[in-house]
Tab-separated table of C-alpha atoms and ligand atoms in Angstrom:
chain	number	residue	atom	x	y	z
G	1	MET	CA	14.180	-10.689	-17.242
G	2	ASP	CA	13.926	-7.076	-18.286
G	3	TYR	CA	10.504	-6.501	-19.857
G	4	GLN	CA	10.479	-3.630	-22.345
G	5	LEU	CA	7.161	-1.992	-23.090
G	6	ASP	CA	7.215	0.267	-26.099
G	7	LEU	CA	4.392	2.584	-25.112
G	8	ASN	CA	4.042	6.338	-25.363
G	9	TRP	CA	2.597	6.979	-21.895
G	10	PRO	CA	1.352	10.582	-22.427
G	11	GLU	CA	-0.439	9.448	-25.586
G	12	PHE	CA	-1.840	6.332	-23.899
G	13	ILE	CA	-3.113	8.391	-20.956
G	14	GLU	CA	-4.670	10.989	-23.222
G	15	LYS	CA	-6.512	8.412	-25.325
G	16	TYR	CA	-7.231	5.403	-23.122
G	17	TRP	CA	-6.339	5.636	-19.428
G	18	GLN	CA	-9.614	5.499	-17.441
G	19	LYS	CA	-11.468	6.243	-20.693
G	20	ARG	CA	-11.668	3.205	-22.945
G	21	PRO	CA	-10.251	-0.268	-23.327
G	22	VAL	CA	-7.616	-1.092	-25.891
G	23	LEU	CA	-5.690	-4.142	-27.022
G	24	LEU	CA	-1.988	-3.362	-27.350
G	25	LYS	CA	-1.062	-6.047	-29.864
G	26	ARG	CA	2.442	-7.353	-29.116
G	27	GLY	CA	2.898	-4.768	-26.365
G	28	PHE	CA	5.769	-7.019	-25.307
G	29	THR	CA	7.690	-8.472	-28.209
G	30	HIS	CA	9.293	-11.904	-27.742
G	31	PHE	CA	7.429	-12.332	-24.462
G	32	ILE	CA	8.811	-14.980	-22.126
G	33	ASP	CA	6.656	-16.149	-19.197
G	34	PRO	CA	8.295	-15.340	-15.856
G	35	LEU	CA	6.832	-18.491	-14.284
G	36	SER	CA	5.435	-21.888	-15.297
G	37	PRO	CA	1.942	-23.267	-14.600
G	38	ASP	CA	3.583	-25.715	-12.158
G	39	GLU	CA	5.211	-22.882	-10.221
G	40	LEU	CA	1.866	-21.094	-10.068
G	41	ALA	CA	0.171	-24.268	-8.837
G	42	GLY	CA	2.917	-24.561	-6.199
G	43	LEU	CA	2.346	-20.975	-4.989
G	44	ALA	CA	-1.378	-21.718	-4.623
G	45	MET	CA	-0.441	-24.493	-2.159
G	46	GLU	CA	1.120	-21.963	0.247
G	47	ASN	CA	-0.878	-20.796	3.244
G	48	GLU	CA	0.039	-17.135	2.880
G	49	VAL	CA	-0.850	-16.922	-0.793
G	50	ASP	CA	-4.343	-15.888	-1.815
G	51	SER	CA	-5.651	-18.160	-4.583
G	52	ARG	CA	-8.847	-19.539	-6.044
G	53	LEU	CA	-10.002	-22.113	-8.547
G	54	VAL	CA	-12.972	-21.118	-10.670
G	55	SER	CA	-14.672	-23.764	-12.795
G	56	HIS	CA	-17.913	-24.156	-14.667
G	57	ASP	CA	-19.953	-27.015	-16.001
G	58	SER	CA	-23.165	-26.589	-17.994
G	59	GLY	CA	-23.610	-23.071	-16.651
G	60	ASN	CA	-22.939	-24.031	-13.015
G	61	TRP	CA	-20.072	-22.082	-11.520
G	62	GLN	CA	-17.834	-23.307	-8.666
G	63	VAL	CA	-15.272	-21.352	-6.661
G	64	ARG	CA	-12.784	-22.992	-4.320
G	65	HIS	CA	-10.248	-21.108	-2.263
G	66	GLY	CA	-6.622	-22.068	-1.672
G	67	PRO	CA	-4.327	-23.178	-0.234
G	68	PHE	CA	-4.754	-26.300	-2.369
G	69	THR	CA	-3.256	-29.657	-1.484
G	70	ASP	CA	-3.584	-31.275	-4.922
G	71	TYR	CA	-5.101	-30.725	-8.335
G	72	ASP	CA	-5.941	-34.356	-9.106
G	73	HIS	CA	-9.688	-33.795	-9.375
G	74	LEU	CA	-9.408	-31.262	-12.209
G	75	GLY	CA	-10.338	-32.202	-15.769
G	76	ASP	CA	-8.969	-30.891	-19.057
G	77	HIS	CA	-11.546	-28.159	-19.567
G	78	ASN	CA	-13.359	-25.189	-18.021
G	79	TRP	CA	-11.273	-24.231	-15.024
G	80	SER	CA	-8.939	-21.434	-14.128
G	81	LEU	CA	-6.495	-21.079	-11.211
G	82	LEU	CA	-6.042	-17.458	-10.084
G	83	VAL	CA	-3.302	-16.329	-7.708
G	84	GLN	CA	-3.171	-12.818	-6.212
G	85	ALA	CA	-0.084	-10.725	-5.514
G	86	VAL	CA	2.321	-13.099	-7.240
G	87	ASN	CA	4.799	-10.183	-7.359
G	88	HIS	CA	5.111	-10.580	-3.557
G	89	TRP	CA	6.243	-14.186	-3.774
G	90	HIS	CA	8.024	-14.618	-7.062
G	91	ALA	CA	10.731	-12.086	-7.995
G	92	PRO	CA	10.862	-12.852	-11.751
G	93	SER	CA	7.110	-12.179	-11.960
G	94	ALA	CA	7.513	-8.893	-10.081
G	95	ALA	CA	9.673	-7.709	-13.014
G	96	LEU	CA	6.492	-7.659	-15.116
G	97	MET	CA	5.192	-4.704	-13.125
G	98	GLN	CA	8.191	-2.484	-13.812
G	99	PRO	CA	7.239	-1.405	-17.341
G	100	PHE	CA	4.016	0.019	-15.908
G	101	ARG	CA	5.915	2.549	-13.803
G	102	GLY	CA	4.970	5.013	-16.541
G	103	LEU	CA	2.065	5.397	-14.118
G	104	PRO	CA	2.661	6.384	-10.463
G	105	ASP	CA	3.627	3.651	-7.992
G	106	TRP	CA	0.970	4.726	-5.515
G	107	ARG	CA	-1.741	3.890	-8.034
G	108	THR	CA	-0.523	0.327	-8.677
G	109	ASP	CA	-1.648	-2.666	-6.705
G	110	ASP	CA	-0.518	-6.202	-7.471
G	111	LEU	CA	0.125	-8.794	-10.136
G	112	MET	CA	-2.563	-11.455	-10.368
G	113	VAL	CA	-1.636	-14.507	-12.421
G	114	SER	CA	-4.085	-17.005	-13.847
G	115	PHE	CA	-3.648	-20.350	-15.526
G	116	SER	CA	-6.617	-21.566	-17.539
G	117	VAL	CA	-7.304	-24.734	-19.476
G	118	PRO	CA	-9.477	-24.584	-22.619
G	119	GLY	CA	-12.863	-23.063	-21.780
G	120	GLY	CA	-11.497	-21.691	-18.480
G	121	GLY	CA	-12.250	-18.181	-17.248
G	122	VAL	CA	-14.161	-16.348	-14.528
G	123	GLY	CA	-17.085	-15.421	-16.791
G	124	PRO	CA	-18.378	-11.986	-17.805
G	125	HIS	CA	-17.723	-9.441	-15.045
G	126	LEU	CA	-16.737	-5.883	-14.120
G	127	ASP	CA	-13.733	-4.757	-12.087
G	128	GLN	CA	-13.540	-1.628	-9.968
G	129	TYR	CA	-9.942	-0.983	-10.961
G	130	ASP	CA	-7.872	-0.393	-14.073
G	131	VAL	CA	-6.071	-3.479	-15.249
G	132	PHE	CA	-3.525	-4.438	-17.891
G	133	ILE	CA	-3.995	-8.117	-18.762
G	134	ILE	CA	-0.898	-9.560	-20.395
G	135	GLN	CA	-1.227	-12.729	-22.409
G	136	GLY	CA	1.521	-15.232	-21.710
G	137	ALA	CA	1.730	-18.751	-23.107
G	138	GLY	CA	-1.338	-19.986	-24.964
G	139	ARG	CA	-4.216	-18.188	-26.626
G	140	ARG	CA	-7.325	-16.739	-25.098
G	141	ARG	CA	-10.385	-15.054	-26.525
G	142	TRP	CA	-11.038	-11.751	-24.800
G	143	ARG	CA	-14.246	-9.812	-25.171
G	144	VAL	CA	-14.796	-6.344	-23.706
G	145	GLY	CA	-18.097	-4.463	-23.742
G	146	ASP	CA	-18.977	-0.812	-23.399
G	147	LYS	CA	-19.384	0.838	-20.009
G	148	VAL	CA	-23.125	0.973	-19.533
G	149	PRO	CA	-25.112	0.525	-16.320
G	150	MET	CA	-25.239	-3.244	-15.710
G	151	GLN	CA	-26.852	-5.466	-13.157
G	152	GLN	CA	-24.438	-7.776	-11.385
G	153	HIS	CA	-25.419	-11.214	-10.084
G	154	CYS	CA	-23.760	-14.078	-8.210
G	155	PRO	CA	-23.874	-17.478	-9.936
G	156	HIS	CA	-21.858	-18.612	-6.885
G	157	PRO	CA	-21.642	-16.696	-3.566
G	158	ASP	CA	-17.986	-15.831	-4.283
G	159	LEU	CA	-18.387	-14.868	-7.920
G	160	LEU	CA	-19.839	-11.649	-9.259
G	161	GLN	CA	-20.828	-11.647	-12.930
G	162	VAL	CA	-22.810	-9.586	-15.405
G	163	ALA	CA	-25.216	-10.710	-18.143
G	164	PRO	CA	-23.863	-11.388	-21.655
G	165	PHE	CA	-22.857	-8.139	-23.353
G	166	ASP	CA	-22.095	-6.876	-26.858
G	167	ALA	CA	-18.389	-6.616	-27.512
G	168	ILE	CA	-16.503	-3.508	-28.567
G	169	ILE	CA	-13.285	-5.581	-28.466
G	170	ASP	CA	-13.363	-9.260	-29.449
G	171	GLU	CA	-9.903	-10.663	-30.100
G	172	GLU	CA	-7.750	-13.711	-29.698
G	173	THR	CA	-4.738	-12.778	-27.632
G	174	GLU	CA	-1.336	-14.349	-27.971
G	175	ALA	CA	1.943	-14.059	-26.079
G	176	GLY	CA	2.912	-10.449	-25.413
G	177	ASP	CA	-0.484	-8.907	-26.189
G	178	ILE	CA	-1.718	-6.493	-23.512
G	179	LEU	CA	-5.369	-5.740	-22.963
G	180	TYR	CA	-6.016	-2.538	-21.012
G	181	ILE	CA	-9.432	-2.309	-19.333
G	182	PRO	CA	-10.561	0.743	-17.327
G	183	PRO	CA	-12.909	0.277	-14.335
G	184	GLY	CA	-16.492	-0.659	-15.111
G	185	PHE	CA	-16.068	-2.101	-18.616
G	186	PRO	CA	-17.520	-5.642	-18.729
G	187	HIS	CA	-15.100	-8.283	-19.953
G	188	GLU	CA	-14.553	-12.001	-20.181
G	189	GLY	CA	-11.651	-14.170	-21.248
G	190	PHE	CA	-12.124	-17.746	-22.352
G	191	SER	CA	-9.068	-19.831	-22.886
G	192	LEU	CA	-8.723	-21.410	-26.303
G	193	GLU	CA	-5.809	-23.513	-25.117
G	194	SER	CA	-3.960	-23.829	-21.819
G	195	SER	CA	-2.830	-20.307	-21.123
G	196	LEU	CA	-1.258	-17.942	-18.639
G	197	ASN	CA	-2.455	-14.391	-18.031
G	198	TYR	CA	-0.838	-11.689	-15.937
G	199	SER	CA	-3.032	-8.878	-14.607
G	200	VAL	CA	-1.250	-5.720	-13.479
G	201	GLY	CA	-3.919	-4.234	-11.257
G	202	PHE	CA	-4.283	-0.673	-10.042
G	203	ARG	CA	-5.579	0.729	-6.829
G	204	ALA	CA	-8.037	3.575	-6.372
G	205	PRO	CA	-9.093	4.230	-2.781
G	206	SER	CA	-12.776	4.818	-2.159
G	207	GLY	CA	-14.001	7.712	-0.028
G	208	ARG	CA	-15.081	5.143	2.555
G	209	GLU	CA	-11.572	3.665	2.817
G	210	LEU	CA	-10.021	7.120	3.050
G	211	LEU	CA	-12.357	8.292	5.769
G	212	SER	CA	-11.967	5.111	7.762
G	213	SER	CA	-8.170	5.221	7.513
G	214	PHE	CA	-8.103	8.929	8.405
G	215	ALA	CA	-10.271	8.204	11.453
G	216	ASP	CA	-7.756	5.540	12.542
G	217	TYR	CA	-4.941	8.092	12.126
G	218	VAL	CA	-6.869	10.665	14.183
G	219	LEU	CA	-7.311	8.135	16.991
G	220	ALA	CA	-3.724	6.828	16.864
G	221	ASN	CA	-2.320	10.372	16.992
G	222	GLU	CA	-4.846	11.641	19.531
G	223	LEU	CA	-6.001	14.437	17.237
G	224	GLY	CA	-9.421	16.043	17.189
G	225	GLY	CA	-9.772	16.495	20.939
G	226	GLN	CA	-11.279	19.933	20.515
G	227	ARG	CA	-15.024	20.022	21.188
G	228	TYR	CA	-17.877	21.820	19.600
G	229	SER	CA	-18.583	25.111	21.331
G	230	ASP	CA	-21.328	27.734	20.940
G	231	PRO	CA	-20.893	30.716	23.252
G	232	GLN	CA	-23.569	32.537	21.212
G	233	VAL	CA	-25.967	29.616	20.890
G	234	ALA	CA	-29.172	30.765	19.190
G	235	THR	CA	-32.398	30.227	21.048
G	236	ARG	CA	-35.197	28.798	18.896
G	237	ARG	CA	-38.900	28.418	19.069
G	238	ASP	CA	-38.636	24.679	18.383
G	239	PRO	CA	-35.826	23.248	20.532
G	240	SER	CA	-35.803	20.057	18.453
G	241	GLN	CA	-34.236	21.990	15.552
G	242	ILE	CA	-30.597	21.866	14.478
G	243	LEU	CA	-30.032	25.183	12.695
G	244	PRO	CA	-28.231	25.275	9.303
G	245	ALA	CA	-25.443	27.405	10.818
G	246	GLU	CA	-24.916	24.754	13.512
G	247	LEU	CA	-24.640	22.005	10.924
G	248	ASP	CA	-22.148	24.221	9.061
G	249	GLY	CA	-20.150	24.573	12.290
G	250	ILE	CA	-20.013	20.784	12.736
G	251	ARG	CA	-18.975	20.291	9.095
G	252	GLN	CA	-16.301	22.972	9.518
G	253	MET	CA	-14.933	21.196	12.601
G	254	MET	CA	-14.510	18.021	10.590
G	255	LEU	CA	-13.017	19.833	7.587
G	256	ASP	CA	-10.557	21.619	9.892
G	257	LEU	CA	-9.345	18.237	11.070
G	258	VAL	CA	-8.681	17.128	7.490
G	259	ASN	CA	-7.290	20.545	6.537
G	260	GLN	CA	-4.114	20.227	8.588
G	261	PRO	CA	-1.210	19.909	6.141
G	262	ALA	CA	1.048	18.717	8.979
G	263	HIS	CA	-1.180	15.660	9.313
G	264	PHE	CA	-2.924	15.186	5.975
G	265	GLY	CA	0.230	14.332	3.979
G	266	PRO	CA	1.713	12.018	6.623
G	267	TRP	CA	-1.621	10.220	7.019
G	268	PHE	CA	-1.915	9.653	3.262
G	269	GLY	CA	1.728	8.559	2.938
G	270	GLU	CA	1.249	6.013	5.721
G	271	PHE	CA	-2.062	4.833	4.296
G	272	ILE	CA	-1.091	4.434	0.658
G	273	SER	CA	2.311	2.869	1.366
G	274	GLN	CA	0.624	-0.108	3.023
G	275	SER	CA	0.123	-3.104	0.806
G	276	ARG	CA	-3.319	-4.672	0.510
G	277	HIS	CA	-1.690	-8.111	0.343
G	278	GLU	CA	0.642	-9.977	2.670
G	279	LEU	CA	4.368	-9.396	2.146
G	280	ASP	CA	6.961	-12.172	2.128
G	281	ILE	CA	8.988	-10.603	4.933
G	282	ALA	CA	11.955	-12.723	5.997
G	283	PRO	CA	14.356	-10.653	8.141
G	284	PRO	CA	17.968	-11.809	7.675
G	285	GLU	CA	19.269	-14.050	10.423
G	286	PRO	CA	21.638	-13.021	11.929
G	287	PRO	CA	20.942	-9.337	11.261
G	288	TYR	CA	23.503	-7.302	9.324
G	289	GLN	CA	25.903	-4.971	11.071
G	290	PRO	CA	26.087	-1.575	9.341
G	291	ASP	CA	29.732	-2.153	8.341
G	292	GLU	CA	28.784	-5.427	6.597
G	293	VAL	CA	26.180	-3.517	4.584
G	294	TYR	CA	28.846	-0.947	3.733
G	295	ASP	CA	31.292	-3.619	2.591
G	296	LEU	CA	28.792	-5.535	0.476
G	297	LEU	CA	27.504	-2.422	-1.272
G	298	SER	CA	31.046	-1.162	-1.820
G	299	GLN	CA	31.908	-4.518	-3.422
G	300	GLY	CA	29.107	-3.943	-5.932
G	301	GLU	CA	26.452	-6.251	-4.419
G	302	PRO	CA	23.005	-5.173	-5.593
G	303	LEU	CA	20.440	-4.208	-2.990
G	304	ARG	CA	16.946	-5.283	-4.023
G	305	ARG	CA	13.532	-4.201	-2.819
G	306	LEU	CA	11.193	-6.871	-1.486
G	307	GLY	CA	8.494	-7.679	-4.075
G	308	GLY	CA	5.269	-5.782	-3.426
G	309	LEU	CA	6.843	-3.421	-0.843
G	310	ARG	CA	5.246	-0.015	-1.322
G	311	VAL	CA	7.606	2.940	-1.161
G	312	VAL	CA	6.297	6.419	-1.930
G	313	THR	CA	7.772	9.902	-1.716
G	314	LEU	CA	5.834	12.858	-0.380
G	315	GLY	CA	7.867	16.051	-0.022
G	316	ASP	CA	11.002	15.251	1.976
G	317	ALA	CA	9.600	12.084	3.471
G	318	VAL	CA	9.675	8.568	2.111
G	319	TYR	CA	6.972	6.184	3.315
G	320	VAL	CA	7.751	2.488	3.475
G	321	ASN	CA	4.994	0.039	4.317
G	322	GLY	CA	3.156	2.558	6.496
G	323	GLU	CA	6.215	4.128	8.177
G	324	SER	CA	7.752	7.508	7.416
G	325	PHE	CA	11.473	8.193	6.959
G	326	THR	CA	13.446	11.392	6.542
G	327	SER	CA	17.175	11.784	6.201
G	328	ALA	CA	19.969	14.310	6.054
G	329	HIS	CA	20.663	12.618	2.686
G	330	PRO	CA	17.450	13.161	0.746
G	331	GLN	CA	19.037	12.117	-2.539
G	332	ALA	CA	19.993	8.715	-1.144
G	333	LEU	CA	16.605	8.272	0.507
G	334	HIS	CA	14.841	9.118	-2.736
G	335	ALA	CA	17.015	6.652	-4.641
G	336	LEU	CA	15.601	3.966	-2.311
G	337	ALA	CA	12.107	5.074	-3.276
G	338	ASN	CA	12.764	5.362	-6.984
G	339	LYS	CA	14.984	2.392	-7.831
G	340	LEU	CA	13.991	-1.230	-7.346
G	341	THR	CA	17.629	-2.364	-7.426
G	342	LEU	CA	20.406	-0.174	-6.028
G	343	ARG	CA	24.172	-0.217	-6.090
G	344	GLY	CA	26.575	1.512	-3.750
G	345	GLU	CA	26.958	4.536	-6.039
G	346	ASP	CA	23.186	5.186	-5.984
G	347	PHE	CA	23.587	6.375	-2.392
G	348	ALA	CA	25.754	9.305	-3.518
G	349	GLY	CA	28.179	9.154	-0.591
G	350	ALA	CA	25.491	8.793	2.102
G	351	LEU	CA	26.890	5.372	3.100
G	352	ASP	CA	29.851	7.212	4.655
G	353	ASP	CA	27.480	8.757	7.188
G	354	PRO	CA	27.066	6.274	10.072
G	355	SER	CA	23.527	7.474	10.800
G	356	PHE	CA	22.357	6.856	7.215
G	357	LEU	CA	24.125	3.502	7.158
G	358	ALA	CA	22.403	2.507	10.402
G	359	GLN	CA	19.031	3.527	8.950
G	360	LEU	CA	19.697	1.453	5.829
G	361	ALA	CA	20.876	-1.555	7.844
G	362	ALA	CA	17.652	-1.330	9.897
G	363	LEU	CA	15.568	-1.415	6.698
G	364	ILE	CA	17.501	-4.445	5.483
G	365	ASN	CA	17.165	-6.121	8.882
G	366	SER	CA	13.401	-5.561	8.708
G	367	GLY	CA	13.397	-7.647	5.520
G	368	TYR	CA	12.288	-4.720	3.329
G	369	TRP	CA	15.423	-4.711	1.159
G	370	TYR	CA	17.794	-7.603	0.665
G	371	LEU	CA	21.312	-8.210	-0.475
G	372	ASP	CA	21.803	-11.032	-2.927
G	373	ASP	CA	24.299	-12.824	-0.704
G	374	GLU	CA	21.380	-13.961	1.484
G	375	ALA	CA	20.108	-16.240	-1.275
B	1	SIN	C1	-7.945	-13.663	-15.684
B	1	SIN	O1	-8.832	-14.516	-15.802
B	1	SIN	O2	-6.756	-13.898	-15.852
B	1	SIN	C2	-8.300	-12.247	-15.427
B	1	SIN	C3	-9.570	-12.144	-14.774
B	1	SIN	C4	-10.123	-10.767	-14.986
B	1	SIN	O3	-10.722	-10.525	-15.992
B	1	SIN	O4	-10.011	-9.905	-14.126
B	2	CO	CO1	-11.519	-8.700	-14.729
């Protein structure tokens, strides 16, 4: 299904993005759910899929983690099943992320899908990331409060909530409505009837993550071997002192390490092209020979990107799941980064070059892209 979102992105960014929440009433017209509650329940039975059941009873909250073996114990009210990264496991659901490519790919994360029975929800809480919550089947009451400093507490060790808040948005959502919530705005959704919600989540690395990943890169690439030196070391009355100029020298050493364009870009490309959730990688068996890839693409077979695979472009390089690629055919390489489904003509003649074809066959044989004839 091709989901069309009629949204003026520059206007949306100017007014709302990272600034204030908004309900985009009927953001999707004639919305059709990409999956059923039963399919979602089935996904939450898989080992690789990250899922949880959140329920409450007289103010007592329970969280159980998947994989689940059955759902027999659940009543008709007050529970919600939440499944992370559904775009990795269910191609029709992945299509729901496409309309949000008005924002850069590197900022997006995953599609979380929830199914809630009446009264179901995860309670009032904050998220650290921007999210677009799409209402599918059913109706839900969504409340969003203003961003003010708020104490968080845990009614269950695996559940972080905030105290009740005054709403600046309080609406019943119905199929196709999209609620945008920037980080830090408290919100809660209570289902009025059995309902499906799709959360397109964004990703914003913290300084801690960046530093830790950069340190890993430094170690893996054996950078930063140079040592502190002080041929003019200053003598001091109190030898216990570290002088301000010495601290500046240490800081400069660290900044110099970060300030290497030949490494900073490649590190970030590798870092940000890695998914935070497991991918459904299934390399084709037997692997494709390059000439088979050529034939299939020439016959008009579509080549599709694995759901959740992160592909970003930085300068001439394209980063795929933490690996960098360059090519004598930058246009073809960039088509791989830009388009989620490709046809032979998208490669602009590059398929005639055996080295590009071999590179493409290797990507397909890694399970990162697939040809429909595998299905
Ligand atoms: C949901 O319950 O579907 C979304 C949870 C959230 O507010 O993040
Ligand atoms: Co939330």
